[in-house]
Amino acid sequence: MTISQWPAQERPRERLIEQGATALSDAELLAIFLRTGVAGTSAVALARQLLHHFGSLTALLTADKQEFCSIHGLGEAKYVQLQATLELARRYLACEVERSSALSSPQAVRDYLRSHLHGLGEEHFVLLLLDSQHRVIKLERLSRGTIDAASVYPREVVKTTLAANAAAVILAHNHPSGVAEPSQADRHITGRIQQALALVDVPVLDHLVVGSGQSCSFAERGWL
């Protein structure tokens, strides 16, 4: 039986319209994105198979092109659509945070930075510049690649901070492996940047390491 033959109250699209997107399961939301299944398999059944294959929704959404397109029923067109959808979500969340009042909680910071760093295939190190009310001035991307290889220079952090007239900063980078546990290199560069910015009276409020579905705050661990 195809989805069009299901009772209206059980069809994902109709349920979303009547009850809202939050009422749907991961598989149902994914089925709406897929639109169609494959021969003998509905879109919902295909969505469930995909979630089982990848192990989680996060793993599916962050799969590389080769792995994604290797699955029967998917392909380059679906991959492009998915990447565009994810980027729209990132930009929406970033805009919402930038338009709102100050970043008043660790969760607000996590949401903002995850919108920029989650799902990237390589390591990015960013500097979140804040005014005296802890409102976002801008997000500056300082390096791309591992922290060891794509050195983050404290003098460049100071230069960028002063140019933006920032009153405080938050450091952040992602771990493409998905594990948010900071390395010794992470702690070392954080200390160097903190010392450099102390010379111009700009505090480092936090350093957030973004993984897959998790993050680690230096401030919460008492490392700053």
Coordinates of N, CA and C in Angstrom, one line a residue:
M1 N 0.8 -1.2 0.0 CA 0.0 0.0 0.0 C 0.9 1.3 0.0
T2 N 0.6 2.2 -0.9 CA 1.4 3.4 -1.0 C 0.8 4.4 0.1
I3 N 1.6 5.4 0.4 CA 1.2 6.4 1.4 C -0.1 7.1 1.0
S4 N -0.3 7.3 -0.3 CA -1.5 8.0 -0.8 C -2.8 7.2 -0.4
Q5 N -2.6 5.9 -0.2 CA -3.7 5.0 0.2 C -3.9 4.9 1.7
W6 N -3.0 5.5 2.5 CA -3.2 5.5 3.9 C -4.4 6.4 4.3
P7 N -4.9 6.2 5.5 CA -5.9 7.1 6.0 C -5.3 8.5 6.1
A8 N -6.0 9.5 5.8 CA -5.5 10.9 5.8 C -4.8 11.3 7.1
Q9 N -5.3 10.8 8.2 CA -4.8 11.2 9.5 C -3.4 10.5 9.8
E10 N -3.1 9.6 8.9 CA -1.8 8.9 9.1 C -0.7 9.3 8.1
R11 N -1.1 10.1 7.2 CA -0.1 10.5 6.2 C 0.8 11.6 6.7
P12 N 2.1 11.5 6.6 CA 3.0 12.5 7.1 C 2.7 14.0 6.8
R13 N 2.4 14.3 5.5 CA 2.1 15.6 5.1 C 0.9 16.2 5.7
E14 N -0.2 15.4 5.7 CA -1.4 15.8 6.3 C -1.3 16.0 7.8
R15 N -0.6 15.1 8.5 CA -0.3 15.2 9.9 C 0.5 16.5 10.2
L16 N 1.5 16.8 9.4 CA 2.2 18.0 9.6 C 1.4 19.3 9.5
I17 N 0.5 19.3 8.5 CA -0.4 20.5 8.4 C -1.4 20.6 9.5
E18 N -1.9 19.5 10.0 CA -2.9 19.5 11.1 C -2.3 19.7 12.5
Q19 N -1.1 19.0 12.7 CA -0.6 18.9 14.0 C 0.7 19.7 14.2
G20 N 1.4 20.1 13.1 CA 2.6 20.7 13.2 C 3.8 19.7 13.1
A21 N 4.9 20.3 12.6 CA 6.1 19.4 12.4 C 6.6 18.6 13.6
T22 N 6.5 19.2 14.8 CA 7.0 18.6 16.0 C 6.2 17.3 16.3
A23 N 5.0 17.1 15.7 CA 4.3 15.9 16.0 C 4.8 14.7 15.2
L24 N 5.7 14.9 14.2 CA 6.1 13.8 13.4 C 7.4 13.2 13.9
S25 N 7.6 12.0 13.6 CA 8.9 11.3 13.9 C 10.0 11.6 13.0
D26 N 11.2 11.3 13.3 CA 12.3 11.5 12.4 C 12.0 10.9 11.0
A27 N 11.5 9.6 11.0 CA 11.3 8.9 9.8 C 10.2 9.6 8.9
E28 N 9.2 10.1 9.6 CA 8.1 10.8 8.9 C 8.6 12.1 8.3
L29 N 9.4 12.9 9.0 CA 9.9 14.1 8.5 C 10.9 13.8 7.3
L30 N 11.7 12.8 7.4 CA 12.6 12.4 6.4 C 11.8 11.9 5.1
A31 N 10.7 11.3 5.3 CA 9.8 10.8 4.2 C 9.3 12.0 3.4
I32 N 8.9 13.0 4.1 CA 8.4 14.2 3.4 C 9.5 14.8 2.6
F33 N 10.7 14.8 3.1 CA 11.9 15.3 2.3 C 12.1 14.4 1.1
L34 N 12.1 13.1 1.3 CA 12.3 12.2 0.2 C 11.2 12.2 -0.9
R35 N 10.0 12.5 -0.5 CA 8.8 12.6 -1.3 C 8.4 11.3 -1.9
T36 N 9.3 10.4 -2.4 CA 8.9 9.1 -2.9 C 9.8 8.0 -2.4
G37 N 9.3 6.8 -2.4 CA 10.1 5.7 -2.0 C 10.7 5.0 -3.2
V38 N 10.9 3.7 -3.2 CA 11.3 3.0 -4.3 C 10.4 1.8 -4.5
A39 N 10.6 1.1 -5.6 CA 9.6 0.0 -5.9 C 9.4 -0.9 -4.7
G40 N 8.2 -1.0 -4.3 CA 7.8 -1.9 -3.2 C 8.1 -1.4 -1.8
T41 N 8.6 -0.1 -1.7 CA 8.9 0.5 -0.5 C 8.4 1.9 -0.4
S42 N 7.5 2.2 0.6 CA 7.0 3.6 0.7 C 8.1 4.6 1.1
A43 N 7.8 5.8 1.0 CA 8.8 6.8 1.5 C 9.1 6.7 3.0
V44 N 8.1 6.4 3.8 CA 8.3 6.3 5.2 C 9.1 5.0 5.5
A45 N 8.8 3.9 4.8 CA 9.6 2.7 5.0 C 11.1 2.9 4.6
L46 N 11.3 3.6 3.5 CA 12.6 3.9 3.0 C 13.3 4.8 4.1
A47 N 12.6 5.8 4.6 CA 13.2 6.7 5.6 C 13.7 5.9 6.9
R48 N 12.8 4.9 7.3 CA 13.2 4.1 8.4 C 14.4 3.2 8.1
Q49 N 14.5 2.7 6.9 CA 15.7 1.9 6.5 C 16.9 2.8 6.5
L50 N 16.8 4.0 6.1 CA 18.0 4.9 6.0 C 18.5 5.2 7.4
L51 N 17.5 5.5 8.3 CA 17.9 5.8 9.7 C 18.6 4.6 10.4
H52 N 18.1 3.4 10.0 CA 18.7 2.2 10.6 C 20.1 2.0 10.0
H53 N 20.2 2.2 8.7 CA 21.5 2.1 8.0 C 22.6 3.0 8.6
F54 N 22.2 4.3 8.7 CA 23.2 5.2 9.2 C 23.4 5.2 10.7
G55 N 22.4 4.7 11.4 CA 22.5 4.6 12.9 C 21.8 5.8 13.6
S56 N 21.7 6.9 13.0 CA 21.1 8.1 13.6 C 20.7 9.1 12.5
L57 N 19.9 10.1 12.9 CA 19.5 11.1 12.0 C 20.7 12.0 11.7
T58 N 21.5 12.3 12.8 CA 22.7 13.1 12.6 C 23.7 12.5 11.6
A59 N 23.9 11.2 11.8 CA 24.9 10.5 10.9 C 24.4 10.6 9.4
L60 N 23.1 10.5 9.2 CA 22.5 10.6 7.9 C 22.7 12.0 7.3
L61 N 22.4 13.0 8.1 CA 22.5 14.4 7.7 C 23.9 14.8 7.4
T62 N 24.9 14.2 8.0 CA 26.3 14.6 7.9 C 27.1 13.6 7.0
A63 N 26.4 12.6 6.4 CA 27.1 11.7 5.5 C 27.7 12.4 4.3
D64 N 28.9 11.9 3.9 CA 29.4 12.6 2.7 C 28.7 12.1 1.4
K65 N 29.0 12.8 0.3 CA 28.2 12.6 -0.9 C 28.3 11.1 -1.4
Q66 N 29.5 10.5 -1.3 CA 29.7 9.2 -1.8 C 28.9 8.2 -1.0
E67 N 28.9 8.3 0.3 CA 28.1 7.3 1.1 C 26.6 7.6 0.9
F68 N 26.2 8.8 0.9 CA 24.8 9.1 0.7 C 24.3 8.6 -0.6
C69 N 25.0 8.9 -1.7 CA 24.5 8.5 -3.0 C 24.6 7.0 -3.3
S70 N 25.3 6.3 -2.4 CA 25.5 4.8 -2.6 C 24.2 4.1 -2.2
I71 N 23.3 4.7 -1.5 CA 22.1 4.1 -1.0 C 21.0 4.1 -2.1
H72 N 20.4 2.9 -2.4 CA 19.4 2.8 -3.4 C 18.2 3.7 -3.0
G73 N 17.8 4.5 -3.9 CA 16.7 5.4 -3.7 C 17.1 6.8 -3.4
L74 N 18.4 7.0 -3.2 CA 19.0 8.3 -3.1 C 19.9 8.6 -4.3
G75 N 20.5 9.8 -4.3 CA 21.3 10.2 -5.5 C 21.8 11.6 -5.3
E76 N 22.5 12.1 -6.4 CA 23.1 13.4 -6.3 C 22.0 14.5 -6.1
A77 N 20.9 14.4 -6.8 CA 19.8 15.4 -6.6 C 19.4 15.5 -5.2
K78 N 19.1 14.3 -4.6 CA 18.7 14.3 -3.2 C 19.8 14.9 -2.3
Y79 N 21.0 14.6 -2.6 CA 22.1 15.1 -1.8 C 22.2 16.6 -1.8
V80 N 22.1 17.1 -3.0 CA 22.1 18.6 -3.2 C 20.9 19.2 -2.4
Q81 N 19.8 18.7 -2.5 CA 18.6 19.2 -1.8 C 18.8 19.2 -0.3
L82 N 19.4 18.1 0.2 CA 19.6 18.0 1.6 C 20.6 19.0 2.1
Q83 N 21.7 19.2 1.3 CA 22.7 20.2 1.7 C 22.1 21.6 1.7
A84 N 21.3 21.9 0.8 CA 20.7 23.2 0.7 C 19.7 23.4 1.9
T85 N 19.0 22.3 2.2 CA 18.1 22.4 3.4 C 18.9 22.7 4.7
L86 N 20.0 21.9 4.9 CA 20.8 22.1 6.1 C 21.4 23.5 6.1
E87 N 21.8 24.0 5.0 CA 22.4 25.4 5.0 C 21.3 26.4 5.3
L88 N 20.1 26.2 4.8 CA 19.0 27.2 5.1 C 18.8 27.1 6.6
A89 N 18.8 25.9 7.2 CA 18.5 25.8 8.7 C 19.6 26.5 9.5
R90 N 20.9 26.4 9.0 CA 22.0 27.0 9.7 C 21.8 28.6 9.7
R91 N 21.5 29.1 8.5 CA 21.4 30.5 8.3 C 20.2 31.1 9.1
Y92 N 19.1 30.3 9.1 CA 17.9 30.7 9.9 C 18.3 30.9 11.3
L93 N 18.9 29.8 11.9 CA 19.2 29.9 13.3 C 20.2 31.0 13.6
A94 N 21.2 31.2 12.8 CA 22.2 32.3 13.0 C 21.5 33.6 12.9
C95 N 20.6 33.8 12.0 CA 19.8 35.1 11.9 C 19.0 35.3 13.2
E96 N 18.3 34.3 13.6 CA 17.5 34.4 14.8 C 18.3 34.8 16.0
V97 N 19.5 34.3 16.2 CA 20.3 34.6 17.3 C 20.8 36.0 17.2
E98 N 21.3 36.4 16.0 CA 21.8 37.7 15.8 C 20.8 38.8 16.0
R99 N 19.5 38.5 15.7 CA 18.4 39.5 15.8 C 17.9 39.6 17.3
S100 N 18.2 38.6 18.1 CA 17.7 38.5 19.4 C 18.6 39.4 20.4
S101 N 18.2 39.4 21.6 CA 19.0 40.1 22.6 C 20.3 39.3 22.9
A102 N 21.0 39.8 23.9 CA 22.3 39.2 24.2 C 22.3 37.7 24.4
L103 N 23.4 37.1 24.1 CA 23.6 35.6 24.3 C 23.7 35.4 25.8
S104 N 22.5 35.1 26.4 CA 22.5 35.2 27.9 C 22.7 33.8 28.6
S105 N 22.8 32.7 27.8 CA 23.0 31.4 28.4 C 23.9 30.6 27.6
P106 N 24.5 29.6 28.2 CA 25.4 28.7 27.5 C 24.7 28.0 26.3
Q107 N 23.4 27.7 26.5 CA 22.6 27.0 25.5 C 22.4 27.8 24.3
A108 N 22.2 29.2 24.5 CA 22.1 30.1 23.4 C 23.4 30.1 22.5
V109 N 24.5 30.1 23.3 CA 25.8 30.1 22.6 C 26.0 28.8 21.8
R110 N 25.7 27.7 22.4 CA 25.8 26.4 21.7 C 24.9 26.4 20.4
D111 N 23.7 26.8 20.6 CA 22.8 26.8 19.4 C 23.4 27.7 18.3
Y112 N 23.9 28.8 18.6 CA 24.4 29.7 17.6 C 25.6 29.1 16.9
L113 N 26.6 28.6 17.7 CA 27.8 28.1 17.1 C 27.6 26.8 16.4
R114 N 26.6 25.9 16.9 CA 26.3 24.7 16.2 C 25.7 25.0 14.8
S115 N 25.0 26.1 14.7 CA 24.4 26.5 13.4 C 25.5 26.7 12.4
H116 N 26.7 27.1 12.9 CA 27.8 27.4 11.9 C 28.8 26.3 11.8
L117 N 28.9 25.4 12.8 CA 30.0 24.4 12.8 C 29.5 23.0 12.7
H118 N 28.3 22.7 13.0 CA 27.9 21.3 13.0 C 27.9 20.7 11.6
G119 N 28.4 19.5 11.4 CA 28.3 18.8 10.2 C 29.4 19.1 9.2
L120 N 30.4 20.0 9.5 CA 31.4 20.3 8.6 C 32.4 19.2 8.5
G121 N 33.0 19.0 7.3 CA 33.8 17.8 7.1 C 35.3 18.0 7.6
E122 N 35.7 19.2 7.9 CA 37.0 19.5 8.4 C 36.9 20.5 9.5
E123 N 38.0 20.6 10.3 CA 38.0 21.5 11.5 C 38.0 22.9 11.1
H124 N 37.1 23.7 11.7 CA 37.1 25.2 11.6 C 37.2 25.8 12.9
F125 N 38.0 26.8 13.0 CA 38.2 27.6 14.3 C 37.6 29.0 14.1
V126 N 36.7 29.3 15.0 CA 36.0 30.6 14.8 C 36.1 31.5 16.1
L127 N 35.9 32.8 15.9 CA 36.0 33.7 16.9 C 34.7 34.5 17.0
L128 N 33.9 34.3 18.0 CA 32.6 35.0 18.2 C 32.9 36.3 18.9
L129 N 32.7 37.4 18.2 CA 33.0 38.8 18.8 C 31.7 39.4 19.4
L130 N 31.8 39.8 20.6 CA 30.6 40.3 21.3 C 30.8 41.8 21.8
D131 N 29.7 42.5 21.9 CA 29.8 43.9 22.5 C 29.7 43.8 24.0
S132 N 29.6 45.0 24.6 CA 29.6 45.0 26.1 C 28.3 44.4 26.7
Q133 N 27.2 44.2 25.9 CA 26.0 43.6 26.3 C 25.9 42.1 25.9
H134 N 27.1 41.6 25.4 CA 27.2 40.3 24.9 C 26.3 40.0 23.8
R135 N 26.0 41.0 23.0 CA 25.3 40.8 21.7 C 26.4 40.5 20.6
V136 N 26.0 39.7 19.6 CA 26.9 39.3 18.6 C 27.2 40.5 17.7
I137 N 28.5 40.7 17.5 CA 29.0 41.7 16.5 C 29.1 41.0 15.2
K138 N 29.9 39.9 15.2 CA 30.0 39.0 14.1 C 30.8 37.8 14.5
L139 N 30.8 36.8 13.6 CA 31.5 35.6 13.7 C 32.6 35.6 12.7
E140 N 33.9 35.5 13.2 CA 35.0 35.5 12.3 C 35.7 34.1 12.2
R141 N 35.8 33.6 11.0 CA 36.4 32.3 10.8 C 37.9 32.5 10.7
L142 N 38.7 31.9 11.6 CA 40.1 32.2 11.7 C 41.0 31.1 11.0
S143 N 40.5 29.9 11.0 CA 41.3 28.9 10.3 C 40.5 27.7 9.9
R144 N 41.0 26.9 9.0 CA 40.4 25.8 8.5 C 41.4 24.6 8.4
G145 N 41.1 23.5 8.9 CA 42.0 22.4 9.0 C 42.3 22.1 10.5
T146 N 43.1 21.2 10.9 CA 43.3 20.9 12.3 C 44.0 22.1 12.9
I147 N 43.8 22.2 14.2 CA 44.4 23.4 14.9 C 45.9 23.3 14.8
D148 N 46.5 22.1 14.9 CA 47.9 22.0 14.8 C 48.5 22.4 13.5
A149 N 47.8 22.0 12.4 CA 48.3 22.3 11.1 C 47.9 23.7 10.6
A150 N 46.7 24.2 10.9 CA 46.3 25.5 10.4 C 46.4 26.4 11.6
S151 N 47.6 26.7 12.0 CA 47.9 27.4 13.2 C 47.0 28.7 13.4
V152 N 46.4 28.8 14.7 CA 45.7 29.9 15.1 C 46.6 30.8 15.8
Y153 N 46.9 32.0 15.3 CA 47.9 32.9 15.9 C 47.2 33.9 16.8
P154 N 47.6 33.9 18.1 CA 47.0 34.9 19.1 C 47.1 36.3 18.6
R155 N 48.1 36.7 17.9 CA 48.2 38.1 17.4 C 47.1 38.4 16.4
E156 N 46.7 37.4 15.6 CA 45.6 37.6 14.7 C 44.3 37.7 15.4
V157 N 44.1 37.0 16.5 CA 42.9 37.1 17.3 C 42.8 38.5 17.9
V158 N 43.9 39.0 18.4 CA 43.9 40.3 19.1 C 43.6 41.4 18.0
K159 N 44.2 41.2 16.9 CA 44.0 42.2 15.8 C 42.5 42.2 15.3
T160 N 42.0 41.1 15.2 CA 40.6 40.9 14.8 C 39.6 41.5 15.8
T161 N 40.0 41.2 17.1 CA 39.1 41.7 18.2 C 39.1 43.2 18.3
L162 N 40.3 43.8 18.2 CA 40.4 45.2 18.3 C 39.7 45.9 17.1
A163 N 39.9 45.3 15.9 CA 39.3 45.9 14.7 C 37.7 46.0 14.8
A164 N 37.2 45.0 15.5 CA 35.7 45.0 15.7 C 35.2 45.7 16.9
N165 N 36.2 46.2 17.7 CA 35.9 46.9 18.9 C 35.1 46.0 19.9
A166 N 35.4 44.8 19.9 CA 34.7 43.8 20.7 C 35.1 44.0 22.2
A167 N 34.1 43.7 23.1 CA 34.3 43.8 24.5 C 34.6 42.4 25.1
A168 N 34.3 41.4 24.4 CA 34.5 40.0 24.9 C 34.5 39.1 23.7
V169 N 35.0 37.9 23.9 CA 35.0 37.0 22.8 C 34.7 35.6 23.3
I170 N 34.3 34.7 22.4 CA 34.1 33.3 22.6 C 34.8 32.6 21.5
L171 N 35.6 31.6 21.9 CA 36.3 30.8 20.9 C 35.5 29.5 20.6
A172 N 35.6 29.0 19.4 CA 34.9 27.7 19.1 C 35.5 27.0 18.0
H173 N 35.5 25.7 18.0 CA 35.9 25.0 16.8 C 35.1 23.6 16.9
N174 N 35.1 23.0 15.7 CA 34.4 21.7 15.6 C 35.4 20.5 15.6
H175 N 34.9 19.4 15.9 CA 35.7 18.1 15.8 C 34.9 17.3 14.8
P176 N 35.4 17.2 13.5 CA 34.6 16.4 12.5 C 34.4 14.9 12.9
S177 N 35.3 14.4 13.8 CA 35.1 13.1 14.3 C 33.8 12.9 15.0
G178 N 33.2 14.0 15.5 CA 32.0 13.9 16.3 C 32.2 13.9 17.8
V179 N 33.4 13.7 18.2 CA 33.8 13.6 19.6 C 34.1 15.0 20.1
A180 N 33.4 15.5 21.1 CA 33.6 16.9 21.5 C 34.7 17.1 22.6
E181 N 35.4 16.0 23.0 CA 36.4 16.1 24.1 C 37.6 16.9 23.6
P182 N 37.9 18.0 24.3 CA 39.1 18.9 23.9 C 40.4 18.1 24.0
S183 N 41.3 18.4 23.1 CA 42.6 17.9 23.1 C 43.6 18.8 23.9
Q184 N 44.8 18.3 24.1 CA 45.8 19.2 24.8 C 46.1 20.4 23.9
A185 N 46.1 20.2 22.6 CA 46.4 21.3 21.7 C 45.3 22.4 21.8
D186 N 44.0 21.9 22.0 CA 42.9 22.8 22.2 C 43.1 23.7 23.4
R187 N 43.5 23.0 24.5 CA 43.7 23.7 25.8 C 44.9 24.7 25.7
H188 N 46.0 24.2 25.0 CA 47.2 25.1 24.8 C 46.9 26.4 24.1
I189 N 46.2 26.2 22.9 CA 46.0 27.4 22.1 C 45.0 28.4 22.8
T190 N 44.1 27.8 23.6 CA 43.1 28.6 24.4 C 43.9 29.5 25.4
G191 N 44.8 28.9 26.1 CA 45.6 29.6 27.1 C 46.4 30.7 26.5
R192 N 47.0 30.5 25.3 CA 47.8 31.5 24.6 C 46.9 32.6 24.2
I193 N 45.7 32.3 23.6 CA 44.8 33.4 23.2 C 44.3 34.2 24.4
Q194 N 44.0 33.5 25.5 CA 43.5 34.2 26.7 C 44.6 35.1 27.2
Q195 N 45.8 34.7 27.2 CA 46.9 35.6 27.7 C 47.1 36.8 26.8
A196 N 47.0 36.6 25.5 CA 47.2 37.7 24.6 C 46.0 38.7 24.7
L197 N 44.8 38.3 24.8 CA 43.7 39.2 24.9 C 43.6 39.9 26.3
A198 N 44.2 39.3 27.3 CA 44.2 39.9 28.6 C 45.0 41.2 28.6
L199 N 46.0 41.3 27.7 CA 46.8 42.5 27.5 C 46.0 43.7 27.0
V200 N 44.9 43.4 26.4 CA 44.1 44.5 25.9 C 42.7 44.5 26.6
D201 N 42.7 43.8 27.7 CA 41.5 43.8 28.6 C 40.2 43.3 27.9
V202 N 40.4 42.2 27.2 CA 39.2 41.6 26.5 C 39.2 40.2 27.1
P203 N 38.1 39.8 27.8 CA 38.0 38.4 28.4 C 37.6 37.4 27.3
V204 N 38.1 36.2 27.5 CA 37.6 35.0 26.7 C 36.6 34.4 27.6
L205 N 35.3 34.5 27.2 CA 34.2 34.0 28.0 C 34.1 32.5 28.0
D206 N 34.5 31.9 26.9 CA 34.4 30.4 26.7 C 35.1 30.0 25.5
H207 N 35.4 28.7 25.5 CA 35.9 28.0 24.3 C 35.0 26.8 24.1
L208 N 34.2 26.7 23.1 CA 33.3 25.7 22.9 C 33.8 24.7 21.8
V209 N 33.8 23.4 22.1 CA 34.2 22.4 21.1 C 32.9 21.7 20.7
V210 N 32.6 21.8 19.4 CA 31.3 21.3 18.9 C 31.6 19.9 18.2
G211 N 30.8 18.9 18.7 CA 30.9 17.6 18.1 C 29.6 17.2 17.4
S212 N 29.3 16.0 17.3 CA 28.1 15.5 16.7 C 27.0 15.3 17.8
G213 N 26.1 16.2 17.9 CA 25.1 16.1 18.9 C 25.5 16.4 20.3
Q214 N 26.7 16.9 20.4 CA 27.2 17.3 21.8 C 28.3 18.4 21.6
S215 N 28.6 19.0 22.8 CA 29.6 20.1 22.8 C 30.2 20.1 24.1
C216 N 31.4 20.7 24.2 CA 32.1 20.8 25.5 C 32.5 22.3 25.7
S217 N 32.1 22.8 26.9 CA 32.4 24.2 27.3 C 33.6 24.2 28.2
F218 N 34.6 25.0 27.8 CA 35.8 25.2 28.7 C 35.3 25.9 30.0
A219 N 34.5 26.9 29.9 CA 34.0 27.6 31.1 C 33.3 26.7 32.0
E220 N 32.4 25.8 31.6 CA 31.7 24.9 32.4 C 32.6 23.9 33.1
R221 N 33.8 23.6 32.5 CA 34.7 22.7 33.1 C 35.7 23.5 34.1
G222 N 35.6 24.8 34.1 CA 36.5 25.6 35.0 C 37.8 25.8 34.5
W223 N 38.0 25.7 33.2 CA 39.3 25.9 32.5 C 39.7 27.3 32.1
L224 N 38.8 28.2 32.4 CA 39.0 29.6 32.0 C 39.0 30.5 33.3

